[in-house]
Amino acid sequence: MTKPLDGIRIIDFTHVQAGPACTQLLAWYGADVIKVERPGAGDVTRSQLRDIPGADALYFTMLNGNKRSLTLDTKTPEGKEVLEKMIKTSDVMVENFGPGALDRMGFSWKRIQELNPKMIMASVKGFSDGHSYEDLKVYENVAQCAGGAASTTGFWDGPPTVSAAALGDSNTGMHLAIGILTALMQREKTGRGQKVSCSMQDAVLNLCRVKLRDQQRLERVGVMQEYPQYPNGEFGDAVPRAGNASGGGQPGWIVKCKGWEKDPNAYMYVIVQAPVWEAVCKVIGREDWITDVRFASPMARLPHLMEIFAEIEKWTMTMTKFEVMDILNQYDIPCGPILSMKEIAEEPALRATGTVVEVDHPIRGKYLTVGNPIKMSDSPTEVTRSPLLGEHTDEILSELGYSTDDLIALRHDKVI
Ligand code: COA
């Protein structure tokens, strides 16, 4: 079966997480992704947080599946020559070096266009071009702070909190992939490549859109009725942290379940959606609330949300989260058990859908990775293992026309 990106060759000049997440997705869709790595070292994540001595770390293996690896010192004249050949024969180049690194290497956007006007050049940086912080090196949590996620995450009486979700890294990579695919479609019409840029700050802010909505509401109205601060707490001049509130017309909260004293994940998210309010009252044994004017409508309930969730919690604490789930589902009451990573790793349904995949690796053996979250009916994803450092160097250089003697010389000079 053909893959959507069959025939698309990508120079993968990425490292750590943001860039590799993008190129891994494109590799899953069939692109030939060639990871260009420094000889002897490679992507820093190969050795970061190692759990098996001598084996590529999971940090690397889980972000670099389905790729080929070429070692190449692109700061040497011979290495630059190889890279130029690759640029002339590739469709996309993706990088997430610190600002200016590619220019310093001699591969500015201008130079790349000269070499291949059809090239799509995609970059992740911490901040957008033109931003006063454009020259900064940026990691995940810096982006979460700069993009508005940290100031709006956590509890009102605690400090700003970063999310475990890689909003700055993998999320930016996904944004970049959308840009690359769109540029490939535009190239079909124009015959020209283009530069695709995505900053981590922007990608985080894009996911915090509703908080910028709330900022403007706060400035106009002074309070936000769906926030836990309403009606008794204080609102300042910026969107406050709202704990586990879900906001909007579907208030939700995390409540304890049986065993919470010992199990940090014996919790349940429960949403008190308006159409199932009566069912909620019946299930928790508070039929009296059905006719109580204080709870008669979603608006009436807003000032009493904490009281409502406290009452729901009295009920959920008598059962395990999965028992709560089974009962609430019978009434279509939206809810979700708090799943630990252990539960996710062992969950048969996620294995069945191809979302958690077991891959075999020649050095580390079997490991779990997250498969393609985007499922397509004509393009099933087959996840394969990450490449060893330089595993495909000879193969790729032969494809570019280098002879065995050339390879020996390049290896001797430590270019590959
Ligand atoms: N051959 C020779 N040199 C190579 C090379 C190769 N194959 N691959 C990389 N290099 C060099 C680069 O040219 C650069 O050299 P220079 O700084 O002398 O010009 C250097 O290696 C890499 O630098 P940099 O990307 O800045 O690495 P770092 O470890 O100092 O910083 C980041 C890491 C992530 C902070 C930085 O890359 C960054 O800010 N990236 C953009 C934002 C981003 O993606 N952050 C999230 C990462 S998940």
PDB file of N, CA, C and O in Angstrom, residues 134-175:
ATOM      1  N   GLU A 134      13.869  36.968  20.162  1.00  0.00           N
ATOM      2  CA  GLU A 134      14.080  36.028  19.041  1.00  0.00           C
ATOM      3  C   GLU A 134      15.416  35.288  19.096  1.00  0.00           C
ATOM      4  O   GLU A 134      15.547  34.218  18.503  1.00  0.00           O
ATOM      5  N   ASP A 135      16.403  35.849  19.785  1.00  0.00           N
ATOM      6  CA  ASP A 135      17.724  35.206  19.805  1.00  0.00           C
ATOM      7  C   ASP A 135      17.901  34.197  20.929  1.00  0.00           C
ATOM      8  O   ASP A 135      18.970  33.617  21.091  1.00  0.00           O
ATOM      9  N   LEU A 136      16.864  33.977  21.718  1.00  0.00           N
ATOM     10  CA  LEU A 136      17.026  33.106  22.888  1.00  0.00           C
ATOM     11  C   LEU A 136      16.889  31.631  22.546  1.00  0.00           C
ATOM     12  O   LEU A 136      16.094  31.241  21.689  1.00  0.00           O
ATOM     13  N   LYS A 137      17.663  30.824  23.269  1.00  0.00           N
ATOM     14  CA  LYS A 137      17.462  29.374  23.229  1.00  0.00           C
ATOM     15  C   LYS A 137      16.326  29.057  24.195  1.00  0.00           C
ATOM     16  O   LYS A 137      16.273  29.626  25.295  1.00  0.00           O
ATOM     17  N   VAL A 138      15.483  28.154  23.812  1.00  0.00           N
ATOM     18  CA  VAL A 138      14.291  27.924  24.632  1.00  0.00           C
ATOM     19  C   VAL A 138      14.006  26.435  24.792  1.00  0.00           C
ATOM     20  O   VAL A 138      14.093  25.668  23.831  1.00  0.00           O
ATOM     21  N   TYR A 139      13.656  26.055  26.011  1.00  0.00           N
ATOM     22  CA  TYR A 139      13.178  24.701  26.286  1.00  0.00           C
ATOM     23  C   TYR A 139      11.704  24.745  26.686  1.00  0.00           C
ATOM     24  O   TYR A 139      11.153  25.796  27.022  1.00  0.00           O
ATOM     25  N   GLU A 140      11.124  23.545  26.681  1.00  0.00           N
ATOM     26  CA  GLU A 140       9.700  23.330  26.961  1.00  0.00           C
ATOM     27  C   GLU A 140       9.069  24.298  27.985  1.00  0.00           C
ATOM     28  O   GLU A 140       8.132  25.024  27.685  1.00  0.00           O
ATOM     29  N   ASN A 141       9.600  24.258  29.202  1.00  0.00           N
ATOM     30  CA  ASN A 141       8.898  24.981  30.267  1.00  0.00           C
ATOM     31  C   ASN A 141       8.991  26.491  30.124  1.00  0.00           C
ATOM     32  O   ASN A 141       8.106  27.224  30.576  1.00  0.00           O
ATOM     33  N   VAL A 142      10.064  26.946  29.463  1.00  0.00           N
ATOM     34  CA  VAL A 142      10.161  28.389  29.194  1.00  0.00           C
ATOM     35  C   VAL A 142       9.001  28.785  28.281  1.00  0.00           C
ATOM     36  O   VAL A 142       8.333  29.807  28.476  1.00  0.00           O
ATOM     37  N   ALA A 143       8.739  27.937  27.290  1.00  0.00           N
ATOM     38  CA  ALA A 143       7.653  28.234  26.350  1.00  0.00           C
ATOM     39  C   ALA A 143       6.294  28.187  27.055  1.00  0.00           C
ATOM     40  O   ALA A 143       5.417  29.006  26.799  1.00  0.00           O
ATOM     41  N   GLN A 144       6.137  27.230  27.958  1.00  0.00           N
ATOM     42  CA  GLN A 144       4.859  27.156  28.680  1.00  0.00           C
ATOM     43  C   GLN A 144       4.635  28.417  29.508  1.00  0.00           C
ATOM     44  O   GLN A 144       3.501  28.886  29.662  1.00  0.00           O
ATOM     45  N   CYS A 145       5.719  28.960  30.041  1.00  0.00           N
ATOM     46  CA  CYS A 145       5.604  30.189  30.834  1.00  0.00           C
ATOM     47  C   CYS A 145       5.331  31.385  29.919  1.00  0.00           C
ATOM     48  O   CYS A 145       4.480  32.224  30.209  1.00  0.00           O
ATOM     49  N   ALA A 146       6.043  31.437  28.787  1.00  0.00           N
ATOM     50  CA  ALA A 146       5.901  32.588  27.892  1.00  0.00           C
ATOM     51  C   ALA A 146       4.594  32.552  27.102  1.00  0.00           C
ATOM     52  O   ALA A 146       4.130  33.584  26.610  1.00  0.00           O
ATOM     53  N   GLY A 147       4.005  31.372  26.977  1.00  0.00           N
ATOM     54  CA  GLY A 147       2.790  31.251  26.161  1.00  0.00           C
ATOM     55  C   GLY A 147       1.502  31.339  26.957  1.00  0.00           C
ATOM     56  O   GLY A 147       0.415  31.156  26.405  1.00  0.00           O
ATOM     57  N   GLY A 148       1.604  31.609  28.262  1.00  0.00           N
ATOM     58  CA  GLY A 148       0.384  31.813  29.057  1.00  0.00           C
ATOM     59  C   GLY A 148      -0.129  30.558  29.736  1.00  0.00           C
ATOM     60  O   GLY A 148      -1.100  30.622  30.502  1.00  0.00           O
ATOM     61  N   ALA A 149       0.508  29.409  29.490  1.00  0.00           N
ATOM     62  CA  ALA A 149      -0.005  28.166  30.090  1.00  0.00           C
ATOM     63  C   ALA A 149       0.287  28.120  31.591  1.00  0.00           C
ATOM     64  O   ALA A 149      -0.580  27.756  32.385  1.00  0.00           O
ATOM     65  N   ALA A 150       1.499  28.495  31.983  1.00  0.00           N
ATOM     66  CA  ALA A 150       1.879  28.344  33.401  1.00  0.00           C
ATOM     67  C   ALA A 150       1.081  29.274  34.310  1.00  0.00           C
ATOM     68  O   ALA A 150       0.650  28.872  35.397  1.00  0.00           O
ATOM     69  N   SER A 151       0.847  30.495  33.843  1.00  0.00           N
ATOM     70  CA  SER A 151       0.143  31.444  34.733  1.00  0.00           C
ATOM     71  C   SER A 151      -1.321  31.047  34.934  1.00  0.00           C
ATOM     72  O   SER A 151      -1.954  31.473  35.891  1.00  0.00           O
ATOM     73  N   THR A 152      -1.839  30.217  34.054  1.00  0.00           N
ATOM     74  CA  THR A 152      -3.257  29.846  34.142  1.00  0.00           C
ATOM     75  C   THR A 152      -3.448  28.394  34.563  1.00  0.00           C
ATOM     76  O   THR A 152      -4.576  27.898  34.561  1.00  0.00           O
ATOM     77  N   THR A 153      -2.357  27.715  34.920  1.00  0.00           N
ATOM     78  CA  THR A 153      -2.455  26.305  35.326  1.00  0.00           C
ATOM     79  C   THR A 153      -2.093  26.168  36.795  1.00  0.00           C
ATOM     80  O   THR A 153      -1.128  26.775  37.265  1.00  0.00           O
ATOM     81  N   GLY A 154      -2.858  25.338  37.501  1.00  0.00           N
ATOM     82  CA  GLY A 154      -2.595  25.124  38.915  1.00  0.00           C
ATOM     83  C   GLY A 154      -3.735  25.692  39.751  1.00  0.00           C
ATOM     84  O   GLY A 154      -4.805  26.026  39.221  1.00  0.00           O
ATOM     85  N   PHE A 155      -3.474  25.784  41.052  1.00  0.00           N
ATOM     86  CA  PHE A 155      -4.494  26.295  41.969  1.00  0.00           C
ATOM     87  C   PHE A 155      -4.193  27.736  42.354  1.00  0.00           C
ATOM     88  O   PHE A 155      -3.038  28.159  42.337  1.00  0.00           O
ATOM     89  N   TRP A 156      -5.250  28.449  42.674  1.00  0.00           N
ATOM     90  CA  TRP A 156      -5.140  29.893  42.940  1.00  0.00           C
ATOM     91  C   TRP A 156      -4.234  30.209  44.122  1.00  0.00           C
ATOM     92  O   TRP A 156      -3.627  31.261  44.150  1.00  0.00           O
ATOM     93  N   ASP A 157      -4.124  29.258  45.066  1.00  0.00           N
ATOM     94  CA  ASP A 157      -3.290  29.532  46.232  1.00  0.00           C
ATOM     95  C   ASP A 157      -1.894  28.907  46.104  1.00  0.00           C
ATOM     96  O   ASP A 157      -1.138  28.838  47.057  1.00  0.00           O
ATOM     97  N   GLY A 158      -1.567  28.434  44.898  1.00  0.00           N
ATOM     98  CA  GLY A 158      -0.238  27.865  44.659  1.00  0.00           C
ATOM     99  C   GLY A 158       0.470  28.637  43.561  1.00  0.00           C
ATOM    100  O   GLY A 158      -0.091  29.574  42.982  1.00  0.00           O
ATOM    101  N   PRO A 159       1.719  28.250  43.273  1.00  0.00           N
ATOM    102  CA  PRO A 159       2.482  28.982  42.246  1.00  0.00           C
ATOM    103  C   PRO A 159       2.022  28.608  40.835  1.00  0.00           C
ATOM    104  O   PRO A 159       1.318  27.605  40.655  1.00  0.00           O
ATOM    105  N   PRO A 160       2.437  29.380  39.824  1.00  0.00           N
ATOM    106  CA  PRO A 160       2.190  28.973  38.436  1.00  0.00           C
ATOM    107  C   PRO A 160       2.730  27.561  38.247  1.00  0.00           C
ATOM    108  O   PRO A 160       3.730  27.190  38.865  1.00  0.00           O
ATOM    109  N   THR A 161       2.091  26.801  37.391  1.00  0.00           N
ATOM    110  CA  THR A 161       2.433  25.379  37.262  1.00  0.00           C
ATOM    111  C   THR A 161       2.588  25.005  35.794  1.00  0.00           C
ATOM    112  O   THR A 161       1.753  25.383  34.968  1.00  0.00           O
ATOM    113  N   VAL A 162       3.638  24.248  35.490  1.00  0.00           N
ATOM    114  CA  VAL A 162       3.764  23.780  34.105  1.00  0.00           C
ATOM    115  C   VAL A 162       3.034  22.457  33.958  1.00  0.00           C
ATOM    116  O   VAL A 162       2.843  21.723  34.924  1.00  0.00           O
ATOM    117  N   SER A 163       2.637  22.177  32.741  1.00  0.00           N
ATOM    118  CA  SER A 163       1.914  20.944  32.449  1.00  0.00           C
ATOM    119  C   SER A 163       2.896  19.840  32.105  1.00  0.00           C
ATOM    120  O   SER A 163       3.986  20.103  31.588  1.00  0.00           O
ATOM    121  N   ALA A 164       2.481  18.597  32.375  1.00  0.00           N
ATOM    122  CA  ALA A 164       3.311  17.464  31.947  1.00  0.00           C
ATOM    123  C   ALA A 164       3.209  17.286  30.431  1.00  0.00           C
ATOM    124  O   ALA A 164       4.094  16.698  29.816  1.00  0.00           O
ATOM    125  N   ALA A 165       2.139  17.768  29.854  1.00  0.00           N
ATOM    126  CA  ALA A 165       1.975  17.653  28.396  1.00  0.00           C
ATOM    127  C   ALA A 165       2.991  18.576  27.725  1.00  0.00           C
ATOM    128  O   ALA A 165       3.191  19.711  28.159  1.00  0.00           O
ATOM    129  N   ALA A 166       3.618  18.093  26.666  1.00  0.00           N
ATOM    130  CA  ALA A 166       4.694  18.857  26.025  1.00  0.00           C
ATOM    131  C   ALA A 166       4.116  19.940  25.108  1.00  0.00           C
ATOM    132  O   ALA A 166       4.227  19.885  23.886  1.00  0.00           O
ATOM    133  N   LEU A 167       3.525  20.928  25.748  1.00  0.00           N
ATOM    134  CA  LEU A 167       2.853  21.994  24.995  1.00  0.00           C
ATOM    135  C   LEU A 167       3.855  22.808  24.188  1.00  0.00           C
ATOM    136  O   LEU A 167       3.543  23.313  23.113  1.00  0.00           O
ATOM    137  N   GLY A 168       5.074  22.935  24.733  1.00  0.00           N
ATOM    138  CA  GLY A 168       6.081  23.726  24.029  1.00  0.00           C
ATOM    139  C   GLY A 168       6.824  22.906  22.990  1.00  0.00           C
ATOM    140  O   GLY A 168       7.177  23.411  21.930  1.00  0.00           O
ATOM    141  N   ASP A 169       7.044  21.645  23.262  1.00  0.00           N
ATOM    142  CA  ASP A 169       7.860  20.819  22.362  1.00  0.00           C
ATOM    143  C   ASP A 169       7.016  20.081  21.322  1.00  0.00           C
ATOM    144  O   ASP A 169       6.914  20.498  20.178  1.00  0.00           O
ATOM    145  N   SER A 170       6.437  18.957  21.710  1.00  0.00           N
ATOM    146  CA  SER A 170       5.712  18.151  20.714  1.00  0.00           C
ATOM    147  C   SER A 170       4.568  18.934  20.078  1.00  0.00           C
ATOM    148  O   SER A 170       4.310  18.803  18.884  1.00  0.00           O
ATOM    149  N   ASN A 171       3.917  19.759  20.889  1.00  0.00           N
ATOM    150  CA  ASN A 171       2.817  20.556  20.329  1.00  0.00           C
ATOM    151  C   ASN A 171       3.323  21.472  19.220  1.00  0.00           C
ATOM    152  O   ASN A 171       2.698  21.583  18.155  1.00  0.00           O
ATOM    153  N   THR A 172       4.470  22.106  19.430  1.00  0.00           N
ATOM    154  CA  THR A 172       5.014  22.978  18.385  1.00  0.00           C
ATOM    155  C   THR A 172       5.385  22.141  17.158  1.00  0.00           C
ATOM    156  O   THR A 172       5.170  22.559  16.013  1.00  0.00           O
ATOM    157  N   GLY A 173       5.911  20.944  17.418  1.00  0.00           N
ATOM    158  CA  GLY A 173       6.237  20.050  16.306  1.00  0.00           C
ATOM    159  C   GLY A 173       5.012  19.710  15.471  1.00  0.00           C
ATOM    160  O   GLY A 173       5.083  19.640  14.239  1.00  0.00           O
ATOM    161  N   MET A 174       3.876  19.509  16.144  1.00  0.00           N
ATOM    162  CA  MET A 174       2.648  19.193  15.405  1.00  0.00           C
ATOM    163  C   MET A 174       2.187  20.404  14.585  1.00  0.00           C
ATOM    164  O   MET A 174       1.748  20.269  13.441  1.00  0.00           O
ATOM    165  N   HIS A 175       2.311  21.585  15.184  1.00  0.00           N
ATOM    166  CA  HIS A 175       1.973  22.803  14.423  1.00  0.00           C
ATOM    167  C   HIS A 175       2.867  22.906  13.185  1.00  0.00           C
ATOM    168  O   HIS A 175       2.409  23.236  12.094  1.00  0.00           O
TER     169      HIS A 175
END
